[in-house]
Amino acid sequence: MAFSMFLRAPACTSKLFSQQIMRIATQQAMKPVAAERMLSSVLPTQHTILKSNSPPILNAVRSFRTSPALLQEEKAHDHSKLWVIEKLTSAVLVPLIPICLILPNKMFDAALAILVTAHSFWGLEAIAVDYVRSSIFGPFIPKLAIALVYIISIATLGGLFYLISNDVGLSNAIKQLWSVKSKQVA
Amino acid sequence: MNTARKDVCRLLRFYSGAPGAKPKKVQKTVDPRRTFKVYRFDGIITKAQPQMKNYDLDVSTCGKMVLDALIKIKDMDPTLAFRRSCREGICGSCAINLQGKNCLACITEIPPDKTITIYPIPHMYVIRDLVVDMTHFFNGYDSIRPYLIRHDRSKSLGKHQYAQSVEDNAKLVGLYECVLCACCSTSCPSYWWNGRRFLGPATLLHAYRWVVDSRDEDTEARLYDLKDDFAVFRCHTIMNCSLACPKGLTPHVYIALLKRLISKIDKKPRPSLETLKYASGNK
């Protein structure tokens, strides 16, 4: 990261050129208005040293990718809507868990199963994305980690649905944890 | 029952502020002859290993800030390298990790401990001793376009003052004071692990500063640039940033407000005073 920048900066003479190429290579389809605004929102061209129409340091943080694999994975996408849903799920779970435990029924159980699985999926996904990074683990293991998170979440949801439909149900199963008296054998 | 009443009375007396109610706080008196353990590294060219060097210093012979002690240590050992400039906490050069916490050496008093450990700010490539490579940090800051952007591209740019109401200017309090010392960003675990793509609290504070400025008109593009899942949303509200800020700012609050603006829960209000009020030359 900063180290590779530090080593390359003196030697790299065509920094602006390589930035331009990287920007073009990694650009995704943008709203036309936003695209126009991004270019026009930079200082007017008479103020730039080079007369090229490139915005000076627009995406400097993303300008030093080294391989096609890395280039691919860093395309931006809109995360803001997902973030709102994640926070809403957390907020809804706060009243929902006590209510479900107090009034056990299939509807609440199903809702709880879906929300809890979603919440833990997003949590595990954040852990995998944050810690299992390709700079330490190489190109394959991070993808494996994300795949494992998906598999664990799907299996959890499947298991919970089985518990609800063919077994005692989610809230009752949790209550049963307390039903084993200490004098009973296992 | 009796002891409970005695406890309540004792507590009431304690908090009432009556003279003699609070027991005198025992001042920790430490011998002024301290040991400074400083991280030393000769640089990547030399292939040497980093090590901790001990310096014995009588802190009654130097000023009471850590920077004073470092300068005194440099008198003893001129090979020690560290950044410093203003010695008053406004330039942001002297960010160090003191006893495990990031701070500015020039405005942090020497703590009353026998051994004082000084490291460079964490998870940055070290150029030499306490000097770290800030290139990546500043590149991230540049990428959010930290300057006023208006749609007007004509030659009249800069000819007239942009008007701003007192309330709109007050929104910048807590934002403009940031000196880009990087104490917050280098205390953020998310920035440690994903500093390549996560912008870090300092840059996000400045991103919010430019979004919320009533004179800036590029809000939509600014927020659009931040909506991917790495630039802002790697923040998991760890809040180490606000603990570390030597200027007492609270980046975590502004990052939360920035997230609300990006996800369109909040909208930037219109300026309460017409920005181009003085543009035609009116007073």
Short mmCIF file of C-alpha atoms in Angstrom, two decimals, chain B residues 4 23 34 40 46 64 74 77 97 102 109-110 113 130-131 144 147 169 220 227 274:
data_model
loop_
_atom_site.label_atom_id
_atom_site.label_comp_id
_atom_site.label_asym_id
_atom_site.label_seq_id
_atom_site.Cartn_x
_atom_site.Cartn_y
_atom_site.Cartn_z
CA ALA B 4 -26.91 1.69 54.49
CA PRO B 23 -10.42 13.02 50.69
CA ARG B 34 12.61 8.97 33.75
CA ARG B 40 14.55 3.34 16.55
CA THR B 46 20.00 -0.45 5.81
CA LYS B 64 6.84 19.59 30.30
CA LYS B 74 18.00 14.53 20.35
CA ASP B 77 21.54 11.34 20.54
CA ASN B 97 2.11 6.77 19.82
CA ASN B 102 -1.81 8.36 19.64
CA GLU B 109 2.40 16.49 28.85
CA ILE B 110 5.00 13.97 29.86
CA ASP B 113 5.27 7.32 34.71
CA LEU B 130 9.44 8.10 14.39
CA VAL B 131 8.96 9.41 10.84
CA ILE B 144 -12.37 13.64 -1.69
CA TYR B 147 -11.92 22.44 -1.94
CA ASN B 169 -20.90 28.70 9.47
CA GLU B 220 -24.41 15.05 -5.22
CA LYS B 227 -21.32 5.21 -1.76
CA GLU B 274 -28.28 33.31 -0.48
#
